[in-house]
Coordinates of C-alpha atoms and ligand atoms in Angstrom, one line a residue:
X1 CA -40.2 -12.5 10.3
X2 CA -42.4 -9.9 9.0
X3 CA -41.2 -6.4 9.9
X4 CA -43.9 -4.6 8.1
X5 CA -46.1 -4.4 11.3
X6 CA -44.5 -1.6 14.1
X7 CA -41.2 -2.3 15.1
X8 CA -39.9 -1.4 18.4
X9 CA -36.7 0.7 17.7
X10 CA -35.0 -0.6 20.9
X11 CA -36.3 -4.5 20.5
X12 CA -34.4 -4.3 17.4
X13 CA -31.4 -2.5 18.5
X14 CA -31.5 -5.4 22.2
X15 CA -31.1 -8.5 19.0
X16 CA -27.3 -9.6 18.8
X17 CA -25.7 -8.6 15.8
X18 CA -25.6 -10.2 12.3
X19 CA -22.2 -11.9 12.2
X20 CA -20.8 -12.9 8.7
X21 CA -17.9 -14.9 7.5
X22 CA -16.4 -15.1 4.0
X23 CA -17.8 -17.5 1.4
X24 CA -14.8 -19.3 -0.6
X25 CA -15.2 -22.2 -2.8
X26 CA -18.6 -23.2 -1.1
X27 CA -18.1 -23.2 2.4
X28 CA -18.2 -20.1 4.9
X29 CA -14.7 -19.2 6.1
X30 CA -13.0 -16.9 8.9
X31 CA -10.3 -14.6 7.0
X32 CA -6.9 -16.4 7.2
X33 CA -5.3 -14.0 9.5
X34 CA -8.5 -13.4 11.5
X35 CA -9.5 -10.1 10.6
X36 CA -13.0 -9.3 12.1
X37 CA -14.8 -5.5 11.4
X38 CA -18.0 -4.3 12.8
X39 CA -20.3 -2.6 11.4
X40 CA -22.8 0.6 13.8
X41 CA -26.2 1.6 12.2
X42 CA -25.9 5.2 11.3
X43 CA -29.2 5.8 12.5
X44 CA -28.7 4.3 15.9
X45 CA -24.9 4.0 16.7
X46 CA -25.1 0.5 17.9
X47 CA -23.6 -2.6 16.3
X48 CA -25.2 -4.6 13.7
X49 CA -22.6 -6.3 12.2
X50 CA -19.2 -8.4 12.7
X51 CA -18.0 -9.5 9.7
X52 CA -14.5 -11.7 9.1
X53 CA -12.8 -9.2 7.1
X54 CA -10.5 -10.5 3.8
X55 CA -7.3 -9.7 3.0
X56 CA -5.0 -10.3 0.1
X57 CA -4.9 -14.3 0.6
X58 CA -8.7 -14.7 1.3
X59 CA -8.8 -12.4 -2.1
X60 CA -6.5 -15.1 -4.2
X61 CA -8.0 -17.8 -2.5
X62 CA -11.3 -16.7 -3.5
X63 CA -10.1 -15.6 -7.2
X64 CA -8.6 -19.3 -7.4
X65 CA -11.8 -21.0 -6.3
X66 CA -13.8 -18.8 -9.2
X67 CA -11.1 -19.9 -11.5
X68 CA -11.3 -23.7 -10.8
X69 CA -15.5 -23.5 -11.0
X70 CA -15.2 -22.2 -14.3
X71 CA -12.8 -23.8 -16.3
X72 CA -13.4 -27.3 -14.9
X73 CA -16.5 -27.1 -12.9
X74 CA -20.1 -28.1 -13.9
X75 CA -21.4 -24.6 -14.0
X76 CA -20.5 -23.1 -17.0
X77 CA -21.1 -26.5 -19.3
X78 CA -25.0 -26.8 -17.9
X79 CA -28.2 -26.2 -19.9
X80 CA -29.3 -22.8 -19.6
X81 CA -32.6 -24.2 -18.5
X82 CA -30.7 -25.6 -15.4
X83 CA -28.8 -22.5 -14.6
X84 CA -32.0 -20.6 -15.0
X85 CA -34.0 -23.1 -12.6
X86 CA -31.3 -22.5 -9.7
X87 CA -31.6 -18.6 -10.3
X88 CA -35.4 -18.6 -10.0
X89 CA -34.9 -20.6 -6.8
X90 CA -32.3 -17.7 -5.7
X91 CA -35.7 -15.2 -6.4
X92 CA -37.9 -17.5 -4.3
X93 CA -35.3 -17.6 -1.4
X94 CA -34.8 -13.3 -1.5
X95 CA -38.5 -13.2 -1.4
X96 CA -39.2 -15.5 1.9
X97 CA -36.5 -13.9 3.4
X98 CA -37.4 -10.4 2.4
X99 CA -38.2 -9.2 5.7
X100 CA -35.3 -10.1 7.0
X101 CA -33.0 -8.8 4.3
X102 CA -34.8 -5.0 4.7
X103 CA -34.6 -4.6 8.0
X104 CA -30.5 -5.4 7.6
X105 CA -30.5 -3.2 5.2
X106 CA -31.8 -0.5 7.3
X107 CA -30.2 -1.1 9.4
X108 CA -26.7 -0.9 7.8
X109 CA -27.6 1.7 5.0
X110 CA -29.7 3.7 7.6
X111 CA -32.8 3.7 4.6
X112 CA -36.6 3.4 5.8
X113 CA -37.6 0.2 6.1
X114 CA -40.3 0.2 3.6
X115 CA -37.9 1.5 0.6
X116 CA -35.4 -1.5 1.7
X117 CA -38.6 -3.9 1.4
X118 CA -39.3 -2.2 -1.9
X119 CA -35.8 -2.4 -2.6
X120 CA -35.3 -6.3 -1.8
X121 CA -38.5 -7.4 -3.9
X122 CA -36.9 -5.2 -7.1
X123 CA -33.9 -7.1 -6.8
X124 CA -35.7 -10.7 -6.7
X125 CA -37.5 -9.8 -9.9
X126 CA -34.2 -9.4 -11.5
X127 CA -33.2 -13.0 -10.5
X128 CA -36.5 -13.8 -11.9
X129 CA -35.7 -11.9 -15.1
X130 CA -32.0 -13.3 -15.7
X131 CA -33.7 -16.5 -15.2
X132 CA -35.7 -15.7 -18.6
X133 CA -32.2 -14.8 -20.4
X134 CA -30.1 -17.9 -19.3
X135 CA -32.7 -19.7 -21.8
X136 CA -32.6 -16.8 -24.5
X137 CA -28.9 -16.4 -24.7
X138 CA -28.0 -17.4 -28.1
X139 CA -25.5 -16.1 -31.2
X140 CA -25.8 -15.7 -34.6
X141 CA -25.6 -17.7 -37.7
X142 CA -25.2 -16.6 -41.5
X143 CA -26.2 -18.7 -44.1
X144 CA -25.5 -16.2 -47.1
X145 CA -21.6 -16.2 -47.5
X146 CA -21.8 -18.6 -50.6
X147 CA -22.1 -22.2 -51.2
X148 CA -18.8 -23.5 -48.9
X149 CA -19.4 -21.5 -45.9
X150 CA -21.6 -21.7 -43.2
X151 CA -21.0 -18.6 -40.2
X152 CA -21.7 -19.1 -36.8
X153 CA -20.8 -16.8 -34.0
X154 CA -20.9 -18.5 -30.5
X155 CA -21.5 -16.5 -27.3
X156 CA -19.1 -18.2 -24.6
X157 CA -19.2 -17.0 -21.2
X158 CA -16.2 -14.9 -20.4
X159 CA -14.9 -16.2 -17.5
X160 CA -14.5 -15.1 -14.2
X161 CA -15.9 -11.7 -13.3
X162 CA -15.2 -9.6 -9.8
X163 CA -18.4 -7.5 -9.1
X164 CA -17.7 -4.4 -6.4
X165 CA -20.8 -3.0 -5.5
X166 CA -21.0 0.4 -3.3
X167 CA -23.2 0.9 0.0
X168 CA -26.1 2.8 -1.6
X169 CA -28.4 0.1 -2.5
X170 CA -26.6 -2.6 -1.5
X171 CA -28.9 -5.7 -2.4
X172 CA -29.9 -3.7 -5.5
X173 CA -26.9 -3.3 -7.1
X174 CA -25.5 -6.4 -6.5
X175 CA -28.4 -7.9 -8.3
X176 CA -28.0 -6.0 -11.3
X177 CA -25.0 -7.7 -12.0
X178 CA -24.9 -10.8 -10.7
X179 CA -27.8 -13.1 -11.6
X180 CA -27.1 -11.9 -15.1
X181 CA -23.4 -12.8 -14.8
X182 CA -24.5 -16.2 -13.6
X183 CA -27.1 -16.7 -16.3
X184 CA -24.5 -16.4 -19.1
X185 CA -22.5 -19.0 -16.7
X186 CA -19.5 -16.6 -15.5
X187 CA -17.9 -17.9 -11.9
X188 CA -17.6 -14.7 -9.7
X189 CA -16.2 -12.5 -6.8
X190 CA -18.1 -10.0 -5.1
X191 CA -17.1 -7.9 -2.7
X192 CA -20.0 -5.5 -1.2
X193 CA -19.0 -2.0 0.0
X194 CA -17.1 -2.9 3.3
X195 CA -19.8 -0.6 5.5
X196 CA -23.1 -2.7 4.0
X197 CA -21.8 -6.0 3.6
X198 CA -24.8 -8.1 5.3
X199 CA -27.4 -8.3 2.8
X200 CA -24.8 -10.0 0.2
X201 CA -23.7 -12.0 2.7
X202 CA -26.9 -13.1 3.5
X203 CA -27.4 -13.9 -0.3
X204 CA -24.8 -16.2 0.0
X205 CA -26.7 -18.8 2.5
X206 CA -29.6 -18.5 -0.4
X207 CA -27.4 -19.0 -3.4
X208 CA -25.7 -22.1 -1.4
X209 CA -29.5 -22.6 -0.6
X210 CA -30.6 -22.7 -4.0
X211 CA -27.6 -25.1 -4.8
X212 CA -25.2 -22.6 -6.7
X213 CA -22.2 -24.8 -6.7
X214 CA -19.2 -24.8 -4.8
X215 CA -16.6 -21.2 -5.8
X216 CA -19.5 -20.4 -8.3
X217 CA -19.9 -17.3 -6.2
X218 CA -17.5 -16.2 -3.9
X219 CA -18.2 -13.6 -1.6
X220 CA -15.6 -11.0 -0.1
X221 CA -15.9 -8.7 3.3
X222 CA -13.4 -6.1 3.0
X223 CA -11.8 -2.7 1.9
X224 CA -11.7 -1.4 -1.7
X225 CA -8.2 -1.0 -1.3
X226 CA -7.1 -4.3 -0.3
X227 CA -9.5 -6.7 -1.3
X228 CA -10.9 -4.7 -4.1
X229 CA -7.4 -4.0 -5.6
X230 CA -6.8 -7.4 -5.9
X231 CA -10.2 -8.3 -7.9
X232 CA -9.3 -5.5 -10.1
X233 CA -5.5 -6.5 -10.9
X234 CA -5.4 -10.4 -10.8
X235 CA -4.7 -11.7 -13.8
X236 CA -7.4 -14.7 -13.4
X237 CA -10.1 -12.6 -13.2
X238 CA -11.3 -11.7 -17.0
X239 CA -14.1 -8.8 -16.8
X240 CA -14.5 -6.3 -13.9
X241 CA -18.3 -5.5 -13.3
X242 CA -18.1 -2.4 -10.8
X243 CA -20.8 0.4 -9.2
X244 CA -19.1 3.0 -7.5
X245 CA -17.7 6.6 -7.3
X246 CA -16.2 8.0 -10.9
X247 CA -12.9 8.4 -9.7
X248 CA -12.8 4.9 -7.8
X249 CA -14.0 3.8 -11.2
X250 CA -11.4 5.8 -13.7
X251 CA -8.7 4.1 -11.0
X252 CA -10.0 1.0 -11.3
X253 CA -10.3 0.9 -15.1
X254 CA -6.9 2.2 -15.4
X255 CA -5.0 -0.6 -13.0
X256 CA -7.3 -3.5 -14.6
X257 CA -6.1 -2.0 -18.3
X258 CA -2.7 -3.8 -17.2
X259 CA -4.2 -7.5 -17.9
X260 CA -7.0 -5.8 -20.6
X261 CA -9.7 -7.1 -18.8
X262 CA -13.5 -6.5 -20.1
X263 CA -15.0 -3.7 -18.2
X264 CA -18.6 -2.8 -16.9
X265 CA -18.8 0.6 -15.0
X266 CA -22.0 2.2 -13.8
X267 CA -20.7 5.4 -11.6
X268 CA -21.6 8.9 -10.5
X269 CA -24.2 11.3 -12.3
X270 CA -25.2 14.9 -11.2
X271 CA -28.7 14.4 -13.1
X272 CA -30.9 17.0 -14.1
X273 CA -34.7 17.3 -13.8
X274 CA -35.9 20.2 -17.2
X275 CA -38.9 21.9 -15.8
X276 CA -41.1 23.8 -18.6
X277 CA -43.6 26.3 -17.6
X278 CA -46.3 24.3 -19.3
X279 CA -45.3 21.4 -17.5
X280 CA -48.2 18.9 -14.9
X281 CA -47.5 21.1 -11.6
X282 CA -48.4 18.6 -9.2
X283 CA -46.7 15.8 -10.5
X284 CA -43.4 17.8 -11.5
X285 CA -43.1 19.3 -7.8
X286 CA -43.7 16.1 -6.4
X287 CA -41.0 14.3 -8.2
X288 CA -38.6 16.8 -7.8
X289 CA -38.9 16.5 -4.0
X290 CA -38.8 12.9 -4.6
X291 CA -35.9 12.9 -7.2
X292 CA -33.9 14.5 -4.0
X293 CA -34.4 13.3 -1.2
X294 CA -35.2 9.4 -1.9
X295 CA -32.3 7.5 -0.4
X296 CA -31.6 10.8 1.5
X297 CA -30.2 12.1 -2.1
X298 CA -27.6 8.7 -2.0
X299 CA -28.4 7.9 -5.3
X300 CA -26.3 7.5 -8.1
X301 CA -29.6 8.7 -10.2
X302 CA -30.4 11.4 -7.5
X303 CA -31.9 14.5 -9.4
X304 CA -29.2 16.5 -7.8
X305 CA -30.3 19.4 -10.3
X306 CA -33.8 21.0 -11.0
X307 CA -33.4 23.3 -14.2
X308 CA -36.5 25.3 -14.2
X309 CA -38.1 27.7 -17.2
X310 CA -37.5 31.1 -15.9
X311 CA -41.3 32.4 -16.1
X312 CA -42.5 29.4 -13.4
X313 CA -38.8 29.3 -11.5
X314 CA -40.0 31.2 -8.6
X315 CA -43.1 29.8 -7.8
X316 CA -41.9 26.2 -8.7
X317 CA -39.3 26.6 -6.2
X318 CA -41.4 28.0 -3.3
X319 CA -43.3 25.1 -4.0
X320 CA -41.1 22.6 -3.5
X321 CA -39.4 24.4 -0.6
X322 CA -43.0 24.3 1.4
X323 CA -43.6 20.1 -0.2
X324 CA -39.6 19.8 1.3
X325 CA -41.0 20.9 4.8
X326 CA -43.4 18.0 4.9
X327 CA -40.9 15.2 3.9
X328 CA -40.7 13.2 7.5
X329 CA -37.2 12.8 8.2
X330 CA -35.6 10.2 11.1
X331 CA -35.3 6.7 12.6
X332 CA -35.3 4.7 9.4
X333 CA -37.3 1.8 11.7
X334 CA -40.4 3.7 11.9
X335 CA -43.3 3.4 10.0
X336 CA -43.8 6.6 8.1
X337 CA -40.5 8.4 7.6
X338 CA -39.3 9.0 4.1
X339 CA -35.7 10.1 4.6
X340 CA -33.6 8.5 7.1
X341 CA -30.1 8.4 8.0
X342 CA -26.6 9.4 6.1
X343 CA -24.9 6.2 5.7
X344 CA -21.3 6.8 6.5
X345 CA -19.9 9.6 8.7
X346 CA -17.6 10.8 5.5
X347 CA -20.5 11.0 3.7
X348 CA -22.1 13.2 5.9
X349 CA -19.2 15.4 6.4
X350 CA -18.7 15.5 2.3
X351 CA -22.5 16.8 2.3
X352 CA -21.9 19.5 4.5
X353 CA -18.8 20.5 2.7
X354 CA -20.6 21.0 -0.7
X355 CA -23.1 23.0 1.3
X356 CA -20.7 25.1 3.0
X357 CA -19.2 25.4 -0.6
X358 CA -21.9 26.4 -2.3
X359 CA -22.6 29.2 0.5
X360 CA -19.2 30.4 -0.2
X361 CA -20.0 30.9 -3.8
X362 CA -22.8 32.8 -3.6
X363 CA -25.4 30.4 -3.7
X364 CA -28.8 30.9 -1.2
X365 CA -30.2 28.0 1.5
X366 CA -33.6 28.4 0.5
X367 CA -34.1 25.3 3.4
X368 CA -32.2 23.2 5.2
X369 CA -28.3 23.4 5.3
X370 CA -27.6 21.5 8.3
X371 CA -27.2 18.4 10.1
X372 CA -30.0 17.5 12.1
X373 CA -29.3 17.7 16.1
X374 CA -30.1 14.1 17.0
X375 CA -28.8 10.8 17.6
X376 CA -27.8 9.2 14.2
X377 CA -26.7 10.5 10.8
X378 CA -29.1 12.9 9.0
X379 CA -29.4 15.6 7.1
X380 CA -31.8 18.6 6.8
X381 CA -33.6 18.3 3.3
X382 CA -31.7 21.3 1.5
X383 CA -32.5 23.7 -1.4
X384 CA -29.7 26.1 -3.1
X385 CA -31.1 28.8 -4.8
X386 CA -29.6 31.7 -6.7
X387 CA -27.1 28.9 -8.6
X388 CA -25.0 29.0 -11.6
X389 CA -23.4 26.5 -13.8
X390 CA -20.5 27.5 -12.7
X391 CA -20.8 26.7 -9.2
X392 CA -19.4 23.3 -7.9
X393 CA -22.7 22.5 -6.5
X394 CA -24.0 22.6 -10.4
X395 CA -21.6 20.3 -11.2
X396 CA -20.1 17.7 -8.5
X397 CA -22.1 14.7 -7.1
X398 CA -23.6 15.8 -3.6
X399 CA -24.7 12.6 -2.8
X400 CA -26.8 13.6 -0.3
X401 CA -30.5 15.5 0.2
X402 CA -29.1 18.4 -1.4
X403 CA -31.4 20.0 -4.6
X404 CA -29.9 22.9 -7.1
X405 CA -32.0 24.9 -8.3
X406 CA -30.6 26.9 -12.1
X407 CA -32.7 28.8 -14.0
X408 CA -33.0 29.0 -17.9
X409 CA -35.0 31.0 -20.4
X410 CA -35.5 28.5 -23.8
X411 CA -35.2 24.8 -24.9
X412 CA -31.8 25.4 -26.4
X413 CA -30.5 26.6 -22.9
X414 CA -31.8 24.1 -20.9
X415 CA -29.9 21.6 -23.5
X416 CA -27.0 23.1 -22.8
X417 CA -27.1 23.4 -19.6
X418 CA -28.3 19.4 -18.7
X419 CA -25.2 18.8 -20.6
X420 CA -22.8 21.0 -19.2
X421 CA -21.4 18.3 -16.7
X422 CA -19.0 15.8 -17.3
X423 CA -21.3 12.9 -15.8
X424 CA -24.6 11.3 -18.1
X425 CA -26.4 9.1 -16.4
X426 CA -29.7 10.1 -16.5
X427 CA -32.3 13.4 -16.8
X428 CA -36.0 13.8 -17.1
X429 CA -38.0 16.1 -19.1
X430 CA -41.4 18.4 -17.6
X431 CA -43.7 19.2 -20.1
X432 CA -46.7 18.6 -21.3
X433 CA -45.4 19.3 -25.4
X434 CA -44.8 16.3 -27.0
X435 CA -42.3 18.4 -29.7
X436 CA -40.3 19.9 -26.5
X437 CA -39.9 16.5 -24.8
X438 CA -38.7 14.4 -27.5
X439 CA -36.8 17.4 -28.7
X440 CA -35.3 17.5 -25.1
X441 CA -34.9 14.0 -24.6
X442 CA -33.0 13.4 -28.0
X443 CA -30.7 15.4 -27.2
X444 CA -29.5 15.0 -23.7
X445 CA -26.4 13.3 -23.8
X446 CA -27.4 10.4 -20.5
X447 CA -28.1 6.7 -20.7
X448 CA -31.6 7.5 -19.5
X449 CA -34.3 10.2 -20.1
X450 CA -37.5 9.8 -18.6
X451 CA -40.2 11.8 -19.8
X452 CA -43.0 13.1 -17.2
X453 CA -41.7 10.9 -14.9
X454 CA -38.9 10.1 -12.6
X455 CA -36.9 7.1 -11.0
X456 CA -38.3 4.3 -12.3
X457 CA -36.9 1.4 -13.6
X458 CA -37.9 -2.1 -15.6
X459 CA -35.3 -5.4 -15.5
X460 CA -36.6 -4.8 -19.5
X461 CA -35.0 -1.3 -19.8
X462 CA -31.2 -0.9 -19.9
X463 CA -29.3 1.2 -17.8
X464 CA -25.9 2.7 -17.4
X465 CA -24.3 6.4 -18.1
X466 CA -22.5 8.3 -21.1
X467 CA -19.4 10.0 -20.6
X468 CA -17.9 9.8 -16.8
X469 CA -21.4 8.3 -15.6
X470 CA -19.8 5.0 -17.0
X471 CA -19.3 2.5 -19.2
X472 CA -21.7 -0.1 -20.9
X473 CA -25.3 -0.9 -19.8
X474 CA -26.6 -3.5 -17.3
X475 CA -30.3 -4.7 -17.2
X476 CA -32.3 -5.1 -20.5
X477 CA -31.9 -8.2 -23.0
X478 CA -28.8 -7.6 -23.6
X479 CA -27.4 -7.6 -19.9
X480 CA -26.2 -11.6 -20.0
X481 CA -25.0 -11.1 -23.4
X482 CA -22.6 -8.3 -21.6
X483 CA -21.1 -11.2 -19.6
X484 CA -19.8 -13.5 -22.5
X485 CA -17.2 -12.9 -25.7
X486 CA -18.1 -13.7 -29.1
X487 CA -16.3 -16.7 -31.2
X488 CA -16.8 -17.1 -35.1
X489 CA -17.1 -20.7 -36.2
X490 CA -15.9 -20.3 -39.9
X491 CA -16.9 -23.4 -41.3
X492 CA -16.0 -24.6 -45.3
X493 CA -17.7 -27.0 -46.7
X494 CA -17.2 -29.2 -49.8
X495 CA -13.7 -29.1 -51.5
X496 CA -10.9 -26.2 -50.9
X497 CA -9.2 -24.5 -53.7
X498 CA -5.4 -24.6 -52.2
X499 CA -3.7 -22.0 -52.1
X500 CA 0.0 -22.9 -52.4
X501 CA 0.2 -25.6 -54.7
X502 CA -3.2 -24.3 -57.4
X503 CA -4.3 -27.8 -59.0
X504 CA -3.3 -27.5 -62.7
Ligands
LIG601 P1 -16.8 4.0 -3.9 O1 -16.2 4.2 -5.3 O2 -16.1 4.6 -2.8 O3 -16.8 2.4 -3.6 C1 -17.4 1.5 -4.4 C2 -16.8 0.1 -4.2 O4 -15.5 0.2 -4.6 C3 -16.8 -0.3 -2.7 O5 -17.1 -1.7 -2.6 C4 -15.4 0.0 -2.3 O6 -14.9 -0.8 -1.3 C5 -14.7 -0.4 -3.6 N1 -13.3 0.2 -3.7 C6 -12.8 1.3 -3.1 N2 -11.5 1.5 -3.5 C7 -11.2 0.5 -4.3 C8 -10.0 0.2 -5.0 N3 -8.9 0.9 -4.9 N4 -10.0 -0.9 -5.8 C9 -11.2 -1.6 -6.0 N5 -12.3 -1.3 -5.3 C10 -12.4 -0.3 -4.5 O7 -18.3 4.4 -4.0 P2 -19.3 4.4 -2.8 O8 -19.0 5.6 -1.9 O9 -19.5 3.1 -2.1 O10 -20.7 4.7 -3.6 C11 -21.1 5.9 -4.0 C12 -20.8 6.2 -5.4 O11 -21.4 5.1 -6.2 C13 -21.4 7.4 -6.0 O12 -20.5 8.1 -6.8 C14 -22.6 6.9 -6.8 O13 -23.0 7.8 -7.9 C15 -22.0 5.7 -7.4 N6 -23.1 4.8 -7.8 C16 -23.4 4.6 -9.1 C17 -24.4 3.8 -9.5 C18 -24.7 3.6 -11.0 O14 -25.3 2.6 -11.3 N7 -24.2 4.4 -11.9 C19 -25.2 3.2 -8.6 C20 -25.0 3.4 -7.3 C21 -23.9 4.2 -6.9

């Protein structure tokens, strides 16, 4: 149904909720000791999920399903051509139910609709776009190591592959990973976040739609800690491909270490925006409101940190201080607002935490600062002034609507400081010098830097974080090739001198 037209908040809220069961080896499943969780809508406090929740044995259940599809299912051993026909059909299935799939994500996450919509049609170009790789993934040969050899180097898929995916872009995320896993011909569990589980579920009826076959793609309901623990430790699961919080992620890393499995991780970032006096005004205030408060600030990307030249710092900031006053905050259903709710309650008290934080240290609410007094989970769009790098609000995630505004005088400083966290995800660079931004931009140690621009993103480009943002890159051409190991044919032709026995 097409949600784009006025929805009435408590028509919505009336429907039954969404109820989901566990997908195992094909077929949807209750867990096996009857678990259920439900999930409320931050915004509204009602309902909108019940979900069969797994536990360890729907984990190893699910593990063994993956583990039978790939070594002796068909999966692995088709054509690329036919794995890529059954992931454009997943993209044609997102797409007609697109409506459908925003308005559970908004309802869940507590996002407006129309960035959920925006959100869902992203993610079906990436099946579209994995669906170009499964035909393009190819190795290497070498023809120039002398007369008897001939080199080859095979890309094989790895294996089985447990994707854990967080609750910030739920849909998103989890098809950054998994069409591309799927292209190279891995067999996988996924586990969503345990709080935004319905919009993966509900990719499960189109994958089982499309005619993924049977444990191809498993899908698990539960908590990091029991479910997730065991996709991270079993020992029939071959690569880890998780999105989540740095120190989730360095714990994760650490247990799956144990079995050396191959490891993906895309995690936190405290990102800076570099504002130079000479910079496009308009467009550099506007994406630094935007860079904030998008996703209410729950963005791994989020650009948590505005470094601004200190000639323009007080007038950029009392500019976007007045543009923050205009940002429409509220009921994610309606048509118009730009920031809706916090998703999770611990979320919402870990923003007001690094608020009250920063206070403590000194730092100045220029705006915001509080929870908004209404029903739901939100949070006043908020600007710190008067901050220094050594405060913990210039240096931990927020993940929230939360902006820090630092100060610095030349290009060498504002270097310095973009890269005085331990995270390096991403950055941007204000200024309308072409010397200064590719100075800038060469130099900043994240896996992206845009230039004059903010937050946008191409299935083409790759993405992923230096230092404690992560590890490896997802998206680009290279994103399938991620998913498979590399095996050297070393082939001799003609006669072989021997070794042991030289002919005389
Ligand atoms: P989180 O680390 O709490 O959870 C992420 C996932 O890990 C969830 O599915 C959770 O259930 C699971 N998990 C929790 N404990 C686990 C355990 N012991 N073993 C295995 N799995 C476990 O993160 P979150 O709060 O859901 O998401 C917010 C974080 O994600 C932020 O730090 C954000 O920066 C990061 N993030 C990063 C990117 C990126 O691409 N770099 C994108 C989005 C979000």
């Amino acid at each position: 149904m097409d949600h784009s037209k006025l929805l009435n908040t408590a028509d919505v809220l009336a429907r039954p909720p969404f109820v989901g069961k566990l997908l195992i080896d094909g077929a949807w499943a209750d867990a096996c000791d009857g678990s259920t969780r439900e999930r409320r809508s931050p915004a509204h406090d009602t309902v909108v999920g019940v979900y069969a929740e797994a536990g360890v044995v729907d984990a190893e259940r699910a593990i063994a399903a993956a583990r039978q599809a790939f070594d002796h299912g068909p999966w692995p051993r088709m054509k690329g051509a036919e794995r890529a026909r059954v992931l454009r059909a997943v993209a044609e299935g997102i797409l007609l139910r697109k409506h459908d799939l925003a308005l559970m994500e908004t309802l869940e996450n507590g996002k407006p609709l129309a960035q959920s919509l925006a959100e869902i049609e992203g993610a079906a170009d990436l099946w579209h776009y994995a669906a170009t790789l499964a035909r393009n993934l190819h190795g290497d040969s070498y023809n120039t190591l002398g007369e008897n050899t001939l080199g080859v180097v095979l890309r094989e898929a790895i294996g089985v592959v447990s994707i854990i995916t967080p609750w910030n872009f739920p849909f998103l995320i989890v098809s950054q990973k998994l069409p591309f896993a799927l292209a190279a011909g891995c067999t996988t569990v996924v586990k969503p976040a345990e709080v935004t589980s319905g919009t993966t579920v509900m990719l499960g009826e189109i994958l089982l739609d499309a005619g993924i076959p049977s444990g191809v793609v498993n899908i698990l309901v539960g908590r990091g800690s029991v479910v997730g623990e065991v996709m991270v430790t079993h020992p029939d699961i071959d690569m880890l491909s998780f999105t989540g919080s740095t120190g989730v992620g360095k714990q994760a890393v650490a247990k799956s270490a144990q079995t050396l499995k191959k490891v993906s991780m895309e995690l936190g970032g405290k990102n800076p925006q570099i504002i130079f006096s000479d910079c496009d005004w308009d467009a550099a205030v506007d994406a630094a409101v935007y860079g904030i408060y998008f996703n209410a600030g729950q963005c791994c990307n989020s650009g948590s940190r505005i470094l601004v030249q200190a000639e323009i710092a007080e007038r950029f900031t009392a500019a976007v201080v007045e543009r923050s006053k205009l940002v429409r905050v509220g009921d994610p259903l309606l048509p118009g607002v730009q920031v809706g709710a916090i998703t999770t309650e611990r979320q919402l008290e870990t923003i007001l935490s690094h608020i009250n934080g920063a206070r403590s240290a000194g730092a100045t609410v220029a705006l915001g600062g509080a929870r908004v007094d209404t029903r739901g989970m939100y949070v006043e769009p908020t600007v710190m002034t008067g901050v220094t790098a050594d405060m913990a609000i210039a240096k931990d995630e927020v993940f929230g609507p939360v902006l820090a505004v630092l100060t610095f005088t030349a290009l060498e400083d504002a270097i310095a400081l973009a890269n005085s966290t331990l995270y390096g995800l991403s950055a941007s660079v204000w200024s309308q010098d072409f010397n200064t931004c590719m100075t800038a931009a060469r130099r900043i140690k994240a896996g992206t830097v845009w230039v004059n621009t903010f937050l946008e993103g191409h299935a083409e480009l790759p993405f992923g974080g230096y230092r404690e943002s992560g590890i490896g890159r997802e998206l680009g051409r290279f994103a399938t090739e991620d998913y498979t190991e590399a095996k050297t044919l070393h082939m001799h032709l003609g006669a072989r001198t021997d070794w042991y026995l030289p002919k005389p």
